[in-house]
XYZ file of C-alpha atoms in Angstrom:
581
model
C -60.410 29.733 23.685
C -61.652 27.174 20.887
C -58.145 28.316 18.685
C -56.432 27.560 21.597
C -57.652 24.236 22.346
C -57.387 23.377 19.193
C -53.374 24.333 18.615
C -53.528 22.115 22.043
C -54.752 18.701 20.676
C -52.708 18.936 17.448
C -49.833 19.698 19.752
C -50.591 16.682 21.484
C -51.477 14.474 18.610
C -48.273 15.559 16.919
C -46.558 14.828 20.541
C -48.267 11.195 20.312
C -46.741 10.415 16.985
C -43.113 10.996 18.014
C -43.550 8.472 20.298
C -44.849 5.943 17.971
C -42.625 6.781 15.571
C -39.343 6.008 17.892
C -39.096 3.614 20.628
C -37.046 3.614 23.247
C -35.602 -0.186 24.985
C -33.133 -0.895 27.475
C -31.406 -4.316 28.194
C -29.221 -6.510 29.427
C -26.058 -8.539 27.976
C -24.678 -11.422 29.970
C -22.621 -14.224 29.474
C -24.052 -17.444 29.342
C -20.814 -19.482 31.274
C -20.818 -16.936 34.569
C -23.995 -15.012 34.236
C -21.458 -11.944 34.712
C -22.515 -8.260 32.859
C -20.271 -8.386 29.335
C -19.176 -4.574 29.259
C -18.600 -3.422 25.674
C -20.860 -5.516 23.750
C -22.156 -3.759 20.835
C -25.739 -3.398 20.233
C -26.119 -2.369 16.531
C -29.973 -1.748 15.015
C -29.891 -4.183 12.243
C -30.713 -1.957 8.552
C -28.936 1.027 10.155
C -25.840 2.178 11.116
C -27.165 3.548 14.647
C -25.970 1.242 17.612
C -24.625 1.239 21.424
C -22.344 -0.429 23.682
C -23.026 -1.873 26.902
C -21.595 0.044 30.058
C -19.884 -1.209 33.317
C -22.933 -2.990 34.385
C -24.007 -4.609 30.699
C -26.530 -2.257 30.163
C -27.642 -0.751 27.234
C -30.396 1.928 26.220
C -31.142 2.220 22.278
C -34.121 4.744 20.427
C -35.223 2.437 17.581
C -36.735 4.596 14.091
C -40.341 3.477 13.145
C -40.361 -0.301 11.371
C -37.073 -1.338 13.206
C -36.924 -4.078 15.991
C -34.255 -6.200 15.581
C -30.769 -6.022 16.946
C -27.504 -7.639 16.678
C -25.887 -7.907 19.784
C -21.852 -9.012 19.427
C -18.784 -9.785 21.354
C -15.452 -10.499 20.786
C -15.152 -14.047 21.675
C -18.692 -14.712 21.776
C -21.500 -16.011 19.180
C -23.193 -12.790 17.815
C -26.749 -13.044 18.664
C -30.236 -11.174 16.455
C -32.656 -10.850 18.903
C -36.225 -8.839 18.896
C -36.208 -5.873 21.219
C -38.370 -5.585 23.986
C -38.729 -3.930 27.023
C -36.287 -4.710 30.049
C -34.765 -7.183 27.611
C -31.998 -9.505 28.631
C -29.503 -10.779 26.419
C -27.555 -14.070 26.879
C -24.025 -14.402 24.667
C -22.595 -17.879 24.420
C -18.776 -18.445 24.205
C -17.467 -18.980 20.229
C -15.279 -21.845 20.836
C -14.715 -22.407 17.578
C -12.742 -19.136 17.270
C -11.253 -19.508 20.565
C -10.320 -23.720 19.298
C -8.926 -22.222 15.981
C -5.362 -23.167 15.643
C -2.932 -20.372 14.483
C 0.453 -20.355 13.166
C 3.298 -18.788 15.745
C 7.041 -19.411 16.333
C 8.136 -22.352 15.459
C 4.306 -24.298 15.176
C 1.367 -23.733 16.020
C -1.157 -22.587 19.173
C -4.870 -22.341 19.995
C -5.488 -18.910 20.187
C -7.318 -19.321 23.460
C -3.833 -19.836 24.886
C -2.013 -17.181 23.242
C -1.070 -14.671 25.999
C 1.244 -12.259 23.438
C -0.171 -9.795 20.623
C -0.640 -11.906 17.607
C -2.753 -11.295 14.555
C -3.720 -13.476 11.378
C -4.599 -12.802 8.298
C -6.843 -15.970 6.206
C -6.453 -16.760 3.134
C -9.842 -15.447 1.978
C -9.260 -12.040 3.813
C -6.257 -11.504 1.511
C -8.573 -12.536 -1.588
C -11.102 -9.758 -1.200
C -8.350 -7.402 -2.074
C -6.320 -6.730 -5.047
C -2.636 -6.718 -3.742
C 0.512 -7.241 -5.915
C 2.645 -8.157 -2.715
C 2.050 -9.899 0.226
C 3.009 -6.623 2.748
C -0.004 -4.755 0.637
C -2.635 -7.562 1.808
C -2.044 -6.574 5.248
C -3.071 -3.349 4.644
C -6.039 -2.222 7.127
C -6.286 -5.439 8.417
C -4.203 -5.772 11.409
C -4.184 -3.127 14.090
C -1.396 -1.140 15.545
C 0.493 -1.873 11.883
C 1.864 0.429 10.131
C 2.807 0.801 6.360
C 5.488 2.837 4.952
C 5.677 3.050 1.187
C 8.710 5.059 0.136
C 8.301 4.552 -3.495
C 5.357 4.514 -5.584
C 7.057 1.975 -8.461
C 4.990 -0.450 -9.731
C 5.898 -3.844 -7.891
C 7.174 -2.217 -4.866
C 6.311 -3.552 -1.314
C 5.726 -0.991 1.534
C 7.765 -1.458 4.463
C 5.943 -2.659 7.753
C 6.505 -0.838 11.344
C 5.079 -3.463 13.975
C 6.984 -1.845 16.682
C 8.176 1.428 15.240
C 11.291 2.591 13.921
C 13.678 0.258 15.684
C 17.048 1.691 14.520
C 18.046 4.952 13.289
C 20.413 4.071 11.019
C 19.758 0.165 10.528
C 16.501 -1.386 8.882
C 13.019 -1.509 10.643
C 11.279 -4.210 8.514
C 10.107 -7.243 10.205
C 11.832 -10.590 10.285
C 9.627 -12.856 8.095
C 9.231 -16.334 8.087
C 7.865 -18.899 4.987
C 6.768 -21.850 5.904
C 8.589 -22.294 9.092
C 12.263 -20.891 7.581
C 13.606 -17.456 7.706
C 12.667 -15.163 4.315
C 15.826 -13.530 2.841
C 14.265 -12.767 -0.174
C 12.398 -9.765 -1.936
C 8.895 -10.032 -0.135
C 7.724 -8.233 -3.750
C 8.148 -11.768 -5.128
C 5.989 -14.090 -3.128
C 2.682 -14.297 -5.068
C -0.084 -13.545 -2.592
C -2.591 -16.222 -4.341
C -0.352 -18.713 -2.722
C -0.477 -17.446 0.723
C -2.955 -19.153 3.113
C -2.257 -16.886 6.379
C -0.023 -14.309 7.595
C 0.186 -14.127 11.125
C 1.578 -10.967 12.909
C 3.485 -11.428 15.705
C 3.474 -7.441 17.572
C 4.515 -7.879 20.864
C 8.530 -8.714 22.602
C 6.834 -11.784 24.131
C 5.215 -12.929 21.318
C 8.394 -12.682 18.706
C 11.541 -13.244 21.871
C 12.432 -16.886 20.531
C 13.428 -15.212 17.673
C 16.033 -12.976 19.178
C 17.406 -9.786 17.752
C 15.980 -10.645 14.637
C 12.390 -11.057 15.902
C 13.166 -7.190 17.644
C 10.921 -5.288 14.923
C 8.209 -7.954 14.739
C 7.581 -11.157 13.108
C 5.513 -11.714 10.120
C 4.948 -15.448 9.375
C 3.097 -16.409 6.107
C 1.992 -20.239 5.402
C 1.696 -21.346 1.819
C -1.377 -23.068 0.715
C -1.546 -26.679 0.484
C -4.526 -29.338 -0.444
C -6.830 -29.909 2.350
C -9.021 -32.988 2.539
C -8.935 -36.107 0.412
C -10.495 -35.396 -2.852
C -9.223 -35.805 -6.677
C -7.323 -33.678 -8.888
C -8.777 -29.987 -8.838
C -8.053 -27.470 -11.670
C -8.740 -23.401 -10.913
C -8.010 -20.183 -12.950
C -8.542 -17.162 -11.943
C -8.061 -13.969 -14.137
C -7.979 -10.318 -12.744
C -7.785 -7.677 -14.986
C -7.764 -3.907 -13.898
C -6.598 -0.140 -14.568
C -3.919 1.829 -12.660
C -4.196 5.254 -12.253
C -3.204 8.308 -10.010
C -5.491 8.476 -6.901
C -5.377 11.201 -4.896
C -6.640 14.317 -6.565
C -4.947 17.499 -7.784
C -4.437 20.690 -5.561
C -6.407 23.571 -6.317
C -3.856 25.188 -8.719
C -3.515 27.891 -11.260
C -3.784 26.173 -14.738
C -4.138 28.944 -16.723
C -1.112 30.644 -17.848
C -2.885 33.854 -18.666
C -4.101 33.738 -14.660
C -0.982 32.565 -13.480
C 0.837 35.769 -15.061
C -1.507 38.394 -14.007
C -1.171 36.727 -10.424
C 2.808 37.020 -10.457
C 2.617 40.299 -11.588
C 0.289 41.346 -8.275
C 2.489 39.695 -6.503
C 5.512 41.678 -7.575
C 3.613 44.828 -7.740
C 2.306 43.889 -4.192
C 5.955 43.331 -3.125
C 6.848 46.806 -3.638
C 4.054 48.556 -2.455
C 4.692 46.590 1.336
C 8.087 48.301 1.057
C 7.188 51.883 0.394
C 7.362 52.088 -3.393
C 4.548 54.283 -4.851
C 1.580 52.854 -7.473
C 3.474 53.724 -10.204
C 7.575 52.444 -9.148
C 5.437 49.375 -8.427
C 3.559 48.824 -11.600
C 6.767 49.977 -13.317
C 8.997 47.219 -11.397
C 6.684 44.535 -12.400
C 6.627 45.575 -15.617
C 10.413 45.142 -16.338
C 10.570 42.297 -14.286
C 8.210 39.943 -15.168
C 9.211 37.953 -18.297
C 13.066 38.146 -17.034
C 14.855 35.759 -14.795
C 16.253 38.151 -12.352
C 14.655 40.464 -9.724
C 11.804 37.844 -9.012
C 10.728 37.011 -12.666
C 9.049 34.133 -14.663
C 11.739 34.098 -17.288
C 9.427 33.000 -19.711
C 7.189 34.644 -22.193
C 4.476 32.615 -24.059
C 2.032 35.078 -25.105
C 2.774 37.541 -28.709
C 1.457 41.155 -27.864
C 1.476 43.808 -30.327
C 4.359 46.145 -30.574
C 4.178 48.838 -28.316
C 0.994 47.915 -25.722
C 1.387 46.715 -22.404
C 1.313 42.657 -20.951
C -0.588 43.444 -18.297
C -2.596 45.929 -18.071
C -3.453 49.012 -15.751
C -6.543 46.423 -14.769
C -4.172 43.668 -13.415
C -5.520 41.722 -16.889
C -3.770 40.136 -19.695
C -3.399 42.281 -22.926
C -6.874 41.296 -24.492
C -4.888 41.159 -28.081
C -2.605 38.857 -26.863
C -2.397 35.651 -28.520
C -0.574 32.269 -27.169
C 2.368 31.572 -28.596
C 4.960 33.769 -28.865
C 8.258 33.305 -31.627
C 12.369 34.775 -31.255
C 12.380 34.185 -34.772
C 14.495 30.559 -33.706
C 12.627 28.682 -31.192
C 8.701 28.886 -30.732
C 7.574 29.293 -27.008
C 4.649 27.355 -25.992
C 3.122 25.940 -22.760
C 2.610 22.325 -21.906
C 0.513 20.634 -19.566
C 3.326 19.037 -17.631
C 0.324 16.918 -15.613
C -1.181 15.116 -18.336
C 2.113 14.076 -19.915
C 3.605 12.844 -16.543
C 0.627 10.554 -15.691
C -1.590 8.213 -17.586
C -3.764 4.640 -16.856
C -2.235 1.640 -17.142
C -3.399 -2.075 -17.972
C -3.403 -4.439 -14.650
C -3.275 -8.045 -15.204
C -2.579 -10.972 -13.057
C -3.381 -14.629 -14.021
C -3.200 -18.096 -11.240
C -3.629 -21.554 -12.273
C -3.318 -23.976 -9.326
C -3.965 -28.140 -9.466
C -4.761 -29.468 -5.899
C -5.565 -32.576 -4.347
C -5.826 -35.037 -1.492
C -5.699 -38.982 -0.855
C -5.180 -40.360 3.296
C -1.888 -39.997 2.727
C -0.393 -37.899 -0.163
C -1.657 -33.932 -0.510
C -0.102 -32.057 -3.536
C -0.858 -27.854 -4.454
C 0.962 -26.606 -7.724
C 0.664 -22.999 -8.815
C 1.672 -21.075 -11.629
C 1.098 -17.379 -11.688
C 1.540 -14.088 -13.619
C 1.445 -10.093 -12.624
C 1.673 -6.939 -15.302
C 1.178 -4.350 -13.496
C 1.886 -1.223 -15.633
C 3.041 2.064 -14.114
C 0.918 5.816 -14.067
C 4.552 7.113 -15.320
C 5.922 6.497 -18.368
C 8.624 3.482 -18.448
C 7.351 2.080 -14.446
C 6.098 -1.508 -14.760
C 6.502 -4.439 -13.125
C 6.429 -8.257 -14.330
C 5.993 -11.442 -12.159
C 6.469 -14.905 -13.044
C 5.915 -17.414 -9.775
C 6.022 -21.270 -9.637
C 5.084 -23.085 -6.388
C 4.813 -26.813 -5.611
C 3.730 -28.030 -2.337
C 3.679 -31.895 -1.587
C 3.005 -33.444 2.069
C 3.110 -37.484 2.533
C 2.256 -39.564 5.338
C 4.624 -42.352 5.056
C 4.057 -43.706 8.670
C 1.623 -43.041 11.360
C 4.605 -41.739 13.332
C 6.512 -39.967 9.842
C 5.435 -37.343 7.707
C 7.216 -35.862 5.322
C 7.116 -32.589 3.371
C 7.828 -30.365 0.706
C 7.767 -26.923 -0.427
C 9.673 -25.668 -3.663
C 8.900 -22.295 -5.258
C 10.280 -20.083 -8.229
C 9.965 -16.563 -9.244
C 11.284 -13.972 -11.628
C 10.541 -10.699 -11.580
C 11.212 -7.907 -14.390
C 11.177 -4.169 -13.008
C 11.809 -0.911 -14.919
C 11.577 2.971 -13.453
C 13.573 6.230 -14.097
C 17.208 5.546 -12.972
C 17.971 9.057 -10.978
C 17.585 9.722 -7.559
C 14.866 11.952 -7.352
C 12.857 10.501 -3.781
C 13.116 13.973 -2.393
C 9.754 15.440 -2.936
C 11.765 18.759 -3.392
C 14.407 17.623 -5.828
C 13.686 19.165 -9.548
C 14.049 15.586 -10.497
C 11.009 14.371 -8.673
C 7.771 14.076 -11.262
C 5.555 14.949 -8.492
C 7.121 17.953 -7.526
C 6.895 19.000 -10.866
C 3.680 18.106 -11.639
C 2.457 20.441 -8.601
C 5.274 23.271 -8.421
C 5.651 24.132 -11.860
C 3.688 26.857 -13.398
C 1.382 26.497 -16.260
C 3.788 28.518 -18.521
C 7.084 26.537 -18.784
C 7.292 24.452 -21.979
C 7.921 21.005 -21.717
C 9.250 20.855 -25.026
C 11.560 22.994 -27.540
C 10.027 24.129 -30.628
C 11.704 25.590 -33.893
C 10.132 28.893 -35.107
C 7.041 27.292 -37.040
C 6.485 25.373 -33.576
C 7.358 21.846 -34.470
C 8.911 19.873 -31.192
C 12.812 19.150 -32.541
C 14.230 16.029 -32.817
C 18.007 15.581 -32.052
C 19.041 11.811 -34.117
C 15.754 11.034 -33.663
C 15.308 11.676 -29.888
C 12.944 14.106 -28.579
C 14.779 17.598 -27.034
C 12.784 18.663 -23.861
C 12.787 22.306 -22.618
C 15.871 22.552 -19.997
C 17.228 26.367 -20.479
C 19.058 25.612 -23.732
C 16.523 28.128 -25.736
C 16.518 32.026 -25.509
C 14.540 31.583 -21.617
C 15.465 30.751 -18.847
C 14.020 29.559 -15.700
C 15.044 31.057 -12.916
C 14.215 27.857 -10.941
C 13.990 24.170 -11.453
C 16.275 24.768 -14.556
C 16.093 21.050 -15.322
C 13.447 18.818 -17.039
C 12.359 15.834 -15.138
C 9.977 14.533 -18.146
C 13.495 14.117 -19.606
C 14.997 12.706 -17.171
C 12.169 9.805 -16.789
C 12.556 9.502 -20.714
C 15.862 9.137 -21.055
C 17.533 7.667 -17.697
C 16.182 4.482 -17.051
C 16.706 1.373 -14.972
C 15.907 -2.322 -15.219
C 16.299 -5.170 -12.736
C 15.727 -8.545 -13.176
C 15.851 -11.193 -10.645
C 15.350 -14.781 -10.429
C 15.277 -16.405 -6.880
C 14.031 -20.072 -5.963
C 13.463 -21.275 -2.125
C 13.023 -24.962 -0.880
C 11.927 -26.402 2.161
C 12.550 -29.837 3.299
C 10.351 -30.761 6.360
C 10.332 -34.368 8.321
C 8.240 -34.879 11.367
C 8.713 -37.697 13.286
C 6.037 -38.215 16.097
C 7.360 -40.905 18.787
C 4.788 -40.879 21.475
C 1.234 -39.167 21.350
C 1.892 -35.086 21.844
C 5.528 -35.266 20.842
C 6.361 -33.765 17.203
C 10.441 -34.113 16.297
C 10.943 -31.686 13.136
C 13.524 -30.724 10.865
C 13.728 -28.404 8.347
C 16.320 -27.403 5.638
C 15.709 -24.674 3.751
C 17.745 -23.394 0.804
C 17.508 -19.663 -1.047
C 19.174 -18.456 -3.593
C 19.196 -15.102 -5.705
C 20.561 -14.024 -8.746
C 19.669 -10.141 -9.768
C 21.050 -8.554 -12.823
C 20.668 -4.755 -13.036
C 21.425 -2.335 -15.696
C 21.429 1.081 -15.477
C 21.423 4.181 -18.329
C 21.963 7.533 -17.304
C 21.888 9.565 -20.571
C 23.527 13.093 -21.523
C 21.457 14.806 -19.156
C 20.688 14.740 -15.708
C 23.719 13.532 -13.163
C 25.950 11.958 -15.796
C 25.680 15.177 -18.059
C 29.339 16.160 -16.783
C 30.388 12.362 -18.198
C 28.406 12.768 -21.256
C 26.073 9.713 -20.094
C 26.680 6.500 -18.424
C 25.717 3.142 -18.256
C 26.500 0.653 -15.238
C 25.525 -3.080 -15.215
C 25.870 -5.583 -12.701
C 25.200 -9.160 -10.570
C 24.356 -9.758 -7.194
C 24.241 -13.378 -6.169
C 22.374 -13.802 -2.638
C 22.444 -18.028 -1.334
C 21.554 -19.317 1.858
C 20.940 -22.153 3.820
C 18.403 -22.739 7.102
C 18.712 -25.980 9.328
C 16.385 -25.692 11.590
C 15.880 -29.191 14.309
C 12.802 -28.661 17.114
C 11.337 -31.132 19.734
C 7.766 -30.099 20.592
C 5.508 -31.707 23.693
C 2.165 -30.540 23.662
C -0.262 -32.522 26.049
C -3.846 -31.653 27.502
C -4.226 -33.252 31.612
C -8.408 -32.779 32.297
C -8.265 -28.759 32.175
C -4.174 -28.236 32.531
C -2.097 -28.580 29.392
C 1.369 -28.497 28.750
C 3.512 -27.372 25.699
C 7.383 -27.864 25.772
C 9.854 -26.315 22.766
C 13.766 -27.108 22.303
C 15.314 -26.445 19.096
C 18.370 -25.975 16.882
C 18.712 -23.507 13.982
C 21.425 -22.894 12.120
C 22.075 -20.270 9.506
C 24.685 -19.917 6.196
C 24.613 -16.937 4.172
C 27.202 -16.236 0.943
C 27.185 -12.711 -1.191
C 29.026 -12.283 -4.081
C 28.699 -8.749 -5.709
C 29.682 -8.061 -9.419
């Protein structure tokens, strides 16, 4: 009886300490304008991760751990609030007018975003900061929701394309229409330095991007450039980022060994025959021809020297324990290369802004000049950037304004010049990298196992030596040597912007904008590859892109008590000349 008793009160003790160890509250969350129940307001235990959200009738029920009572208790729309928990607590939200007041960019000017009834997203200027992004598209990434990005190529410099609203057109583009500064963007979005950007807004929804017609039908993305803000002198910045590319996303769990990888092709092909009938020895017999030839299911390849007369692989399924790596035809040495580590590599990141801003009543100037290296993880992929911006608004009336927005960039791009996007394609590095097996040379070696040179150049592994692949014959290292292409491209854009303001709430603009684009490209397709039939070729060429906006809008915003108005008419018109060399 005592034993049991006792076992009793430690049960009960222990019972007791639970309870003081967690705490259970329940609450309340209301709004503060209507006294109505806020359903979904999240309830988060501040110094943890654990949290709640309140149900139909604003009510919440949280367990806080032992040394925890406060919570944060937040809303979109509302003031987030850190209150003390207590029992039957009641929490009262107030309304954030400050974010609901905030004044964001849409078509053709701007809007509070309390009175935006369409899907539209922005993106600050210090939310694109916290990130290292080469292009503009890239700063978006993870920040606006329903957005997704598309990057078909993984060249350095490369912007992925956006889907607001899907794939809009099977055969025709799906990339946004974007807008700089109020004008249409014809341009490569790659060169638009994203230190110069001071918000993106997103435009998702038909209603939201309609006055932009069929080119607003797979979204709108409108960026702002920066400009001074405030009267205040002349003020200097640099800013210096310096960082290391490299390959991400891990390996697959692959054979690496080429001593593993050919006693697990030879199970296979003894396997192979055993499912159809043969008998232990036909089987071992089969693989035992077959393996090191290029027919009948073979490697084709033989890197391994085994001593005349024994086996390769053994009655154990295991590698001949005398054999030795390496293995000589008395003309070319046969050796195996780590196609993975000479594919990929770090590169040096580097990407340098000096800006000069300032402010009086009347004059506001921004000037920026900026630099991007931003070095491939395969050999000859990089990408240079060279941007200029100047940004000048002047008062010259109460009722004028006038303004001014001129920018330059050139841009320097080099990557392998076949057409190898086809994750399957023998030309495609990746592929390689993962589909290969770990005995294929990457290079050809005389018979003392020196890597030739032919005039100098390097000769890769490709079926020209006594084996022969029986797949992939070519050598994509090669190709990514050998077959390159560069692009370089200079484009400027201008915007001209008066604003005449008549009568309090009406805003008269016009805008001219001007592009223009001049890309030079040159390609080199060597002796092997596509152009091996042509013994090499070489293409180079000029693309001239101009273009010219006018775009004339009348704008009547006015605010009656707790009605307000807002009235839009405009004019655009649109020029655009190619000429192709």
């Amino acid at each position: 009886m005592g034993k049991r008793l006792t076992m009793l009160l430690a049960n009960l003790f222990l019972f007791i300490g639970v309870c003081f160890a967690q705490t259970q509250v329940r609450g309340t969350v209301t709004s503060s304008e209507d006294g109505e129940p806020i359903v979904g307001a999240s309830v988060l235990i501040i110094g943890t991760k654990t949290g709640t959200v309140s149900d139909v009738d604003g009510n919440f029920t949280l367990t806080l751990p032992e040394g925890k009572t406060l919570l944060e208790v937040s809303y979109l729309g509302m003031t987030p609030k850190k209150v003390k928990a207590s029992p039957n607590m009641k929490v009262v939200l107030d309304p954030d007018h400050r974010a609901l007041d905030e004044v964001m960019v849409v078509a053709y000017g701007t809007q509070k975003r309390s009175t935006i009834t369409g899907s539209a997203v922005e993106v600050k200027a210090e939310d694109i900061s916290k990130h290292v992004a080469s292009t503009a598209t890239n700063a978006l990434g993870g920040k606006v929701a329903g957005v997704q990005m598309v990057t078909s190529s993984g060249e350095p410099g490369s912007a992925p394309e956006l889907r607001i609203r899907g794939i809009g057109s099977y055969a025709a583009s799906s990339e946004p229409l974007y807008v700089v500064d109020g004008a249409p963007f014809d341009g490569d979005i790659a060169s638009l330095n994203p230190s110069d950007i001071e918000s993106m807004s997103v435009l998702k929804d038909a209603a939201s991007a309609a006055i932009y017609g069929a080119r607003g039908a797979n979204g709108v993305v409108i960026i702002t450039t920066k400009k001074s803000r405030g009267a205040h002198g002349a003020k200097i910045t640099l800013d210096a980022k310096w960082g290391s590319n490299s390959r991400e996303i891990p390996r697959y769990d692959l054979i690496l060994d080429p001593a593993m990888y050919y006693e697990a092709f030879y199970k296979a092909m003894y396997n192979s025959k055993l499912y159809h009938g043969a008998s232990d020895a036909d089987a071992r017999a089969f693989a035992d021809a077959n393996l090191l030839g290029n027919k009948n299911g073979g490697l084709g390849y033989q890197v391994f020297t085994i001593p005349t007369g024994e086996k390769f692989i053994g009655d154990d399924f295991k590698l001949n324990p005398n054999a030795k790596l390496g293995y000589s035809d008395g003309k070319y040495t046969y050796m195996p290369d780590n196609y993975y580590d000479e594919i990929f590599h770090s590169s040096f990141r580097q990407e340098y802004n000096v800006n000069i801003n300032g402010a009086t009543d009347k004059l506001s100037y921004y000037s920026n000049l900026g630099f991007l290296g931003d070095g491939g993880t395969v050999n000859n992929s990089s990408f240079k950037r060279y941007t200029a911006r100047t940004n000048v608004d002047y008062q010259a009336k109460d009722w004028l304004r006038f303004g001014v927005s001129l920018s330059y960039s050139h841009t320097d791009s080099s990557s392998p010049s076949f057409n190898a996007d086809t994750y399957g394609s023998s030309g495609n590095l990746f592929y390689i990298a993962n589909q290969l097996g770990p005995i294929y040379p990457l290079y050809v070696r005389d018979a003392n196992g020196n890597i030739m040179k032919d005039h100098g150049r390097t000769v890769y592994d490709a079926n020209q030596t006594g084996f022969k692949r029986p797949a992939i014959i070519g050598n994509a290292v090669r190709d990514n040597e050998y077959n390159r292409q560069s692009i370089a491209t200079d484009q400027f854009q201008g915007n001209w912007v008066a604003t005449v303001t008549p009568i309090e709430g009406l805003n008269l603009v016009a805008n001219l904008s001007v592009w223009n684009r001049n890309r030079n490209y040159h390609y080199l397709d060597s002796r092997f590859g596509s152009a091996s039939t042509t013994d090499g070729a070489v293409e180079v060429g000029n693309d001239r892109y101009f273009s010219t906006n006018q775009i004339y809008t009348a704008n009547y915003d006015k605010t009656f008590g707790k009605h307000a108005i807002n009235l839009l008419a405009g004019y655009e018109h649109y020029f655009l000349k190619v000429s192709d060399l």
